[in-house]
Amino acid sequence: MSAWQSLPADLPPEVAHFVEQLRLLKDRTGLSLVALGERTAYSKSSWHRYLNATQPPPRQAVVALCRVAGTDAERFCVRWELAVRAWPRTVAPVPTPVPAPAPAGVPVAGGEGANGATGGGKYEGGHERGYEDVPTVPWWDLLAEAPEQKSAPARASWAASHRLLLYALVLVLVLLLTAVVGAVTLA
């Protein structure tokens, strides 16, 4: 078993329980963080952040760990969902660039940077910085996932493409029938 650093005291109980369960699961594999990183699409440093509650893991990382450990991922995904909802979302402060001193007699803009950006910890459009719920997914996890229910436009385009396929098939059958009838008539 590994010696884990203690979790922060102000961590919500759902998050602490989830991280402890992830640690137990990782310990059950008997793998180091390097070996775990080699068997999943996530690096050693990513696993370090996830297992020390510095950053919430993506759902696919939890599934990958369960796959390596040979455990049912559904239970852990339910715990992941509860933990991510309760995970403290800290807003990372954006460093404000220090403007060069203005020459004498030149007015200074009211704290704004180039293009009017104030650097107040928000993305363009006013969205706060923080944890994103949509992680990058390794391509092999996409193959393993069940296809989701398609939206109405996707179903319509699917039906249109299959209708075209049906027309092409009918045309080929008509041509074959014409060729057979012509061969029988001329023979």
PDB file of C-alpha atoms in Angstrom:
ATOM      1  CA  MET A   1       0.000   0.000   0.000  1.00  0.00           C
ATOM      2  CA  SER A   2       1.068   3.533  -0.689  1.00  0.00           C
ATOM      3  CA  ALA A   3       1.476   6.239   1.896  1.00  0.00           C
ATOM      4  CA  TRP A   4      -0.924   8.937   0.779  1.00  0.00           C
ATOM      5  CA  GLN A   5      -0.762  12.543   1.887  1.00  0.00           C
ATOM      6  CA  SER A   6      -3.727  13.583   3.988  1.00  0.00           C
ATOM      7  CA  LEU A   7      -6.660  15.167   2.208  1.00  0.00           C
ATOM      8  CA  PRO A   8      -7.517  18.835   2.866  1.00  0.00           C
ATOM      9  CA  ALA A   9      -9.769  19.283   5.898  1.00  0.00           C
ATOM     10  CA  ASP A  10     -12.169  21.594   4.073  1.00  0.00           C
ATOM     11  CA  LEU A  11     -12.931  19.005   1.383  1.00  0.00           C
ATOM     12  CA  PRO A  12     -16.644  18.085   1.118  1.00  0.00           C
ATOM     13  CA  PRO A  13     -17.402  14.585   2.490  1.00  0.00           C
ATOM     14  CA  GLU A  14     -18.555  13.305  -0.929  1.00  0.00           C
ATOM     15  CA  VAL A  15     -15.246  14.307  -2.477  1.00  0.00           C
ATOM     16  CA  ALA A  16     -13.176  12.889   0.393  1.00  0.00           C
ATOM     17  CA  HIS A  17     -15.047   9.564   0.245  1.00  0.00           C
ATOM     18  CA  PHE A  18     -14.657   9.366  -3.535  1.00  0.00           C
ATOM     19  CA  VAL A  19     -10.914  10.110  -3.450  1.00  0.00           C
ATOM     20  CA  GLU A  20     -10.390   7.569  -0.643  1.00  0.00           C
ATOM     21  CA  GLN A  21     -12.220   4.936  -2.702  1.00  0.00           C
ATOM     22  CA  LEU A  22     -10.102   5.806  -5.756  1.00  0.00           C
ATOM     23  CA  ARG A  23      -6.953   5.475  -3.656  1.00  0.00           C
ATOM     24  CA  LEU A  24      -8.061   2.055  -2.410  1.00  0.00           C
ATOM     25  CA  LEU A  25      -8.818   0.974  -5.956  1.00  0.00           C
ATOM     26  CA  LYS A  26      -5.423   2.189  -7.173  1.00  0.00           C
ATOM     27  CA  ASP A  27      -3.704   0.405  -4.269  1.00  0.00           C
ATOM     28  CA  ARG A  28      -5.585  -2.794  -5.120  1.00  0.00           C
ATOM     29  CA  THR A  29      -4.030  -2.759  -8.597  1.00  0.00           C
ATOM     30  CA  GLY A  30      -0.547  -2.818  -7.053  1.00  0.00           C
ATOM     31  CA  LEU A  31       0.634  -0.400  -9.746  1.00  0.00           C
ATOM     32  CA  SER A  32       2.733   2.687  -9.265  1.00  0.00           C
ATOM     33  CA  LEU A  33       1.481   5.984 -10.647  1.00  0.00           C
ATOM     34  CA  VAL A  34       3.907   5.610 -13.556  1.00  0.00           C
ATOM     35  CA  ALA A  35       2.603   2.115 -14.378  1.00  0.00           C
ATOM     36  CA  LEU A  36      -0.987   3.306 -13.996  1.00  0.00           C
ATOM     37  CA  GLY A  37      -0.242   6.161 -16.371  1.00  0.00           C
ATOM     38  CA  GLU A  38       1.169   3.695 -18.909  1.00  0.00           C
ATOM     39  CA  ARG A  39      -1.967   1.534 -18.772  1.00  0.00           C
ATOM     40  CA  THR A  40      -4.387   4.447 -19.068  1.00  0.00           C
ATOM     41  CA  ALA A  41      -4.452   7.588 -21.175  1.00  0.00           C
ATOM     42  CA  TYR A  42      -3.616   9.756 -18.174  1.00  0.00           C
ATOM     43  CA  SER A  43      -0.142  10.751 -17.031  1.00  0.00           C
ATOM     44  CA  LYS A  44       1.514  10.090 -13.682  1.00  0.00           C
ATOM     45  CA  SER A  45       1.114  13.753 -12.725  1.00  0.00           C
ATOM     46  CA  SER A  46      -2.584  13.671 -13.638  1.00  0.00           C
ATOM     47  CA  TRP A  47      -3.140  10.618 -11.416  1.00  0.00           C
ATOM     48  CA  HIS A  48      -1.218  12.381  -8.654  1.00  0.00           C
ATOM     49  CA  ARG A  49      -3.598  15.364  -8.880  1.00  0.00           C
ATOM     50  CA  TYR A  50      -6.686  13.139  -8.984  1.00  0.00           C
ATOM     51  CA  LEU A  51      -5.635  10.936  -6.057  1.00  0.00           C
ATOM     52  CA  ASN A  52      -4.645  13.884  -3.877  1.00  0.00           C
ATOM     53  CA  ALA A  53      -7.904  15.778  -4.547  1.00  0.00           C
ATOM     54  CA  THR A  54      -6.095  18.654  -6.212  1.00  0.00           C
ATOM     55  CA  GLN A  55      -8.220  18.279  -9.326  1.00  0.00           C
ATOM     56  CA  PRO A  56     -11.317  16.205 -10.082  1.00  0.00           C
ATOM     57  CA  PRO A  57     -10.631  13.318 -12.458  1.00  0.00           C
ATOM     58  CA  PRO A  58     -12.484  13.072 -15.748  1.00  0.00           C
ATOM     59  CA  ARG A  59     -15.129  10.344 -15.816  1.00  0.00           C
ATOM     60  CA  GLN A  60     -13.082   8.462 -18.409  1.00  0.00           C
ATOM     61  CA  ALA A  61     -10.097   8.355 -16.045  1.00  0.00           C
ATOM     62  CA  VAL A  62     -12.273   6.678 -13.407  1.00  0.00           C
ATOM     63  CA  VAL A  63     -13.514   4.184 -16.004  1.00  0.00           C
ATOM     64  CA  ALA A  64      -9.931   3.501 -17.104  1.00  0.00           C
ATOM     65  CA  LEU A  65      -8.825   2.868 -13.498  1.00  0.00           C
ATOM     66  CA  CYS A  66     -11.769   0.514 -12.961  1.00  0.00           C
ATOM     67  CA  ARG A  67     -10.885  -1.317 -16.167  1.00  0.00           C
ATOM     68  CA  VAL A  68      -7.268  -1.768 -15.018  1.00  0.00           C
ATOM     69  CA  ALA A  69      -8.428  -2.897 -11.557  1.00  0.00           C
ATOM     70  CA  GLY A  70     -11.050  -5.254 -12.997  1.00  0.00           C
ATOM     71  CA  THR A  71     -13.859  -3.552 -11.064  1.00  0.00           C
ATOM     72  CA  ASP A  72     -17.358  -2.542 -12.108  1.00  0.00           C
ATOM     73  CA  ALA A  73     -17.098   1.060 -13.304  1.00  0.00           C
ATOM     74  CA  GLU A  74     -20.786   1.875 -12.814  1.00  0.00           C
ATOM     75  CA  ARG A  75     -20.503   2.102  -9.016  1.00  0.00           C
ATOM     76  CA  PHE A  76     -17.505   4.403  -9.232  1.00  0.00           C
ATOM     77  CA  CYS A  77     -19.148   6.560 -11.893  1.00  0.00           C
ATOM     78  CA  VAL A  78     -22.087   7.184  -9.564  1.00  0.00           C
ATOM     79  CA  ARG A  79     -19.637   8.211  -6.835  1.00  0.00           C
ATOM     80  CA  TRP A  80     -17.762  10.348  -9.379  1.00  0.00           C
ATOM     81  CA  GLU A  81     -20.980  12.170 -10.280  1.00  0.00           C
ATOM     82  CA  LEU A  82     -21.722  12.952  -6.616  1.00  0.00           C
ATOM     83  CA  ALA A  83     -18.142  14.062  -5.989  1.00  0.00           C
ATOM     84  CA  VAL A  84     -17.926  16.321  -9.047  1.00  0.00           C
ATOM     85  CA  ARG A  85     -21.134  18.081  -8.034  1.00  0.00           C
ATOM     86  CA  ALA A  86     -19.683  18.785  -4.591  1.00  0.00           C
ATOM     87  CA  TRP A  87     -16.106  19.475  -5.736  1.00  0.00           C
ATOM     88  CA  PRO A  88     -14.960  22.960  -4.712  1.00  0.00           C
ATOM     89  CA  ARG A  89     -14.668  25.078  -7.837  1.00  0.00           C
ATOM     90  CA  THR A  90     -11.897  27.549  -7.286  1.00  0.00           C
ATOM     91  CA  VAL A  91     -11.522  30.408  -9.684  1.00  0.00           C
ATOM     92  CA  ALA A  92      -7.921  30.702 -10.785  1.00  0.00           C
ATOM     93  CA  PRO A  93      -6.784  34.313 -10.665  1.00  0.00           C
ATOM     94  CA  VAL A  94      -5.533  35.608 -13.977  1.00  0.00           C
ATOM     95  CA  PRO A  95      -2.220  37.395 -13.680  1.00  0.00           C
ATOM     96  CA  THR A  96      -2.694  41.014 -14.646  1.00  0.00           C
ATOM     97  CA  PRO A  97       0.096  42.189 -16.919  1.00  0.00           C
ATOM     98  CA  VAL A  98       2.084  45.056 -15.507  1.00  0.00           C
ATOM     99  CA  PRO A  99       1.947  47.863 -18.069  1.00  0.00           C
ATOM    100  CA  ALA A 100       5.087  49.695 -18.994  1.00  0.00           C
ATOM    101  CA  PRO A 101       5.262  53.161 -17.455  1.00  0.00           C
ATOM    102  CA  ALA A 102       3.583  55.686 -19.720  1.00  0.00           C
ATOM    103  CA  PRO A 103       5.630  58.608 -20.948  1.00  0.00           C
ATOM    104  CA  ALA A 104       4.888  61.921 -19.256  1.00  0.00           C
ATOM    105  CA  GLY A 105       1.819  63.646 -20.616  1.00  0.00           C
ATOM    106  CA  VAL A 106       0.210  60.478 -22.040  1.00  0.00           C
ATOM    107  CA  PRO A 107      -3.087  59.514 -20.376  1.00  0.00           C
ATOM    108  CA  VAL A 108      -3.285  55.982 -18.949  1.00  0.00           C
ATOM    109  CA  ALA A 109      -6.374  53.820 -19.648  1.00  0.00           C
ATOM    110  CA  GLY A 110      -8.441  52.931 -16.575  1.00  0.00           C
ATOM    111  CA  GLY A 111      -6.793  49.603 -15.698  1.00  0.00           C
ATOM    112  CA  GLU A 112      -7.664  47.920 -18.957  1.00  0.00           C
ATOM    113  CA  GLY A 113      -5.226  45.933 -21.005  1.00  0.00           C
ATOM    114  CA  ALA A 114      -5.107  45.628 -24.757  1.00  0.00           C
ATOM    115  CA  ASN A 115      -8.525  45.076 -26.359  1.00  0.00           C
ATOM    116  CA  GLY A 116     -10.243  46.275 -23.176  1.00  0.00           C
ATOM    117  CA  ALA A 117      -9.537  43.101 -21.147  1.00  0.00           C
ATOM    118  CA  THR A 118      -9.435  43.683 -17.418  1.00  0.00           C
ATOM    119  CA  GLY A 119      -8.067  40.279 -16.368  1.00  0.00           C
ATOM    120  CA  GLY A 120     -10.717  39.721 -13.706  1.00  0.00           C
ATOM    121  CA  GLY A 121     -10.562  35.907 -13.677  1.00  0.00           C
ATOM    122  CA  LYS A 122     -13.108  35.457 -16.447  1.00  0.00           C
ATOM    123  CA  TYR A 123     -12.996  34.165 -19.969  1.00  0.00           C
ATOM    124  CA  GLU A 124     -14.144  36.214 -22.896  1.00  0.00           C
ATOM    125  CA  GLY A 125     -17.911  36.408 -22.666  1.00  0.00           C
ATOM    126  CA  GLY A 126     -17.919  36.600 -18.857  1.00  0.00           C
ATOM    127  CA  HIS A 127     -17.624  32.878 -18.059  1.00  0.00           C
ATOM    128  CA  GLU A 128     -15.618  32.075 -14.942  1.00  0.00           C
ATOM    129  CA  ARG A 129     -12.480  29.983 -15.068  1.00  0.00           C
ATOM    130  CA  GLY A 130     -12.623  26.671 -13.262  1.00  0.00           C
ATOM    131  CA  TYR A 131     -13.151  22.946 -13.717  1.00  0.00           C
ATOM    132  CA  GLU A 132     -14.674  21.905 -17.016  1.00  0.00           C
ATOM    133  CA  ASP A 133     -17.016  18.913 -17.005  1.00  0.00           C
ATOM    134  CA  VAL A 134     -16.055  17.869 -20.535  1.00  0.00           C
ATOM    135  CA  PRO A 135     -12.638  16.182 -20.467  1.00  0.00           C
ATOM    136  CA  THR A 136     -10.571  14.969 -23.381  1.00  0.00           C
ATOM    137  CA  VAL A 137     -11.418  11.367 -24.192  1.00  0.00           C
ATOM    138  CA  PRO A 138      -8.889   8.862 -25.525  1.00  0.00           C
ATOM    139  CA  TRP A 139      -9.979   7.402 -28.864  1.00  0.00           C
ATOM    140  CA  TRP A 140     -10.095   3.828 -27.539  1.00  0.00           C
ATOM    141  CA  ASP A 141     -12.642   4.830 -24.883  1.00  0.00           C
ATOM    142  CA  LEU A 142     -14.871   6.164 -27.649  1.00  0.00           C
ATOM    143  CA  LEU A 143     -14.883   2.710 -29.253  1.00  0.00           C
ATOM    144  CA  ALA A 144     -15.953   1.038 -26.003  1.00  0.00           C
ATOM    145  CA  GLU A 145     -18.849   3.391 -25.264  1.00  0.00           C
ATOM    146  CA  ALA A 146     -22.353   2.542 -26.394  1.00  0.00           C
ATOM    147  CA  PRO A 147     -23.755   4.849 -29.062  1.00  0.00           C
ATOM    148  CA  GLU A 148     -25.937   7.570 -27.625  1.00  0.00           C
ATOM    149  CA  GLN A 149     -29.450   8.400 -28.754  1.00  0.00           C
ATOM    150  CA  LYS A 150     -29.186  10.565 -31.865  1.00  0.00           C
ATOM    151  CA  SER A 151     -30.799  13.972 -32.057  1.00  0.00           C
ATOM    152  CA  ALA A 152     -33.610  14.736 -34.511  1.00  0.00           C
ATOM    153  CA  PRO A 153     -31.313  16.382 -37.128  1.00  0.00           C
ATOM    154  CA  ALA A 154     -28.915  13.424 -36.890  1.00  0.00           C
ATOM    155  CA  ARG A 155     -31.791  10.970 -37.372  1.00  0.00           C
ATOM    156  CA  ALA A 156     -33.049  12.978 -40.343  1.00  0.00           C
ATOM    157  CA  SER A 157     -29.637  12.992 -42.022  1.00  0.00           C
ATOM    158  CA  TRP A 158     -29.293   9.267 -41.279  1.00  0.00           C
ATOM    159  CA  ALA A 159     -32.709   8.592 -42.862  1.00  0.00           C
ATOM    160  CA  ALA A 160     -31.837  10.739 -45.884  1.00  0.00           C
ATOM    161  CA  SER A 161     -28.554   8.904 -46.442  1.00  0.00           C
ATOM    162  CA  HIS A 162     -30.263   5.524 -46.126  1.00  0.00           C
ATOM    163  CA  ARG A 163     -33.062   6.601 -48.455  1.00  0.00           C
ATOM    164  CA  LEU A 164     -30.425   7.393 -51.058  1.00  0.00           C
ATOM    165  CA  LEU A 165     -28.921   3.959 -50.471  1.00  0.00           C
ATOM    166  CA  LEU A 166     -32.346   2.382 -50.955  1.00  0.00           C
ATOM    167  CA  TYR A 167     -32.853   4.252 -54.263  1.00  0.00           C
ATOM    168  CA  ALA A 168     -29.445   3.084 -55.473  1.00  0.00           C
ATOM    169  CA  LEU A 169     -30.267  -0.517 -54.528  1.00  0.00           C
ATOM    170  CA  VAL A 170     -33.612  -0.378 -56.379  1.00  0.00           C
ATOM    171  CA  LEU A 171     -31.848   1.073 -59.428  1.00  0.00           C
ATOM    172  CA  VAL A 172     -29.273  -1.735 -59.401  1.00  0.00           C
ATOM    173  CA  LEU A 173     -32.036  -4.347 -59.102  1.00  0.00           C
ATOM    174  CA  VAL A 174     -33.950  -2.786 -62.034  1.00  0.00           C
ATOM    175  CA  LEU A 175     -30.782  -2.805 -64.139  1.00  0.00           C
ATOM    176  CA  LEU A 176     -30.083  -6.453 -63.241  1.00  0.00           C
ATOM    177  CA  LEU A 177     -33.669  -7.428 -64.042  1.00  0.00           C
ATOM    178  CA  THR A 178     -33.425  -5.603 -67.386  1.00  0.00           C
ATOM    179  CA  ALA A 179     -30.141  -7.387 -68.154  1.00  0.00           C
ATOM    180  CA  VAL A 180     -31.619 -10.802 -67.277  1.00  0.00           C
ATOM    181  CA  VAL A 181     -34.762 -10.183 -69.337  1.00  0.00           C
ATOM    182  CA  GLY A 182     -32.645  -8.945 -72.250  1.00  0.00           C
ATOM    183  CA  ALA A 183     -30.333 -11.983 -72.038  1.00  0.00           C
ATOM    184  CA  VAL A 184     -33.280 -14.409 -71.943  1.00  0.00           C
ATOM    185  CA  THR A 185     -35.037 -12.634 -74.846  1.00  0.00           C
ATOM    186  CA  LEU A 186     -31.943 -12.527 -77.053  1.00  0.00           C
ATOM    187  CA  ALA A 187     -30.740 -16.051 -76.255  1.00  0.00           C
TER     188      ALA A 187
END
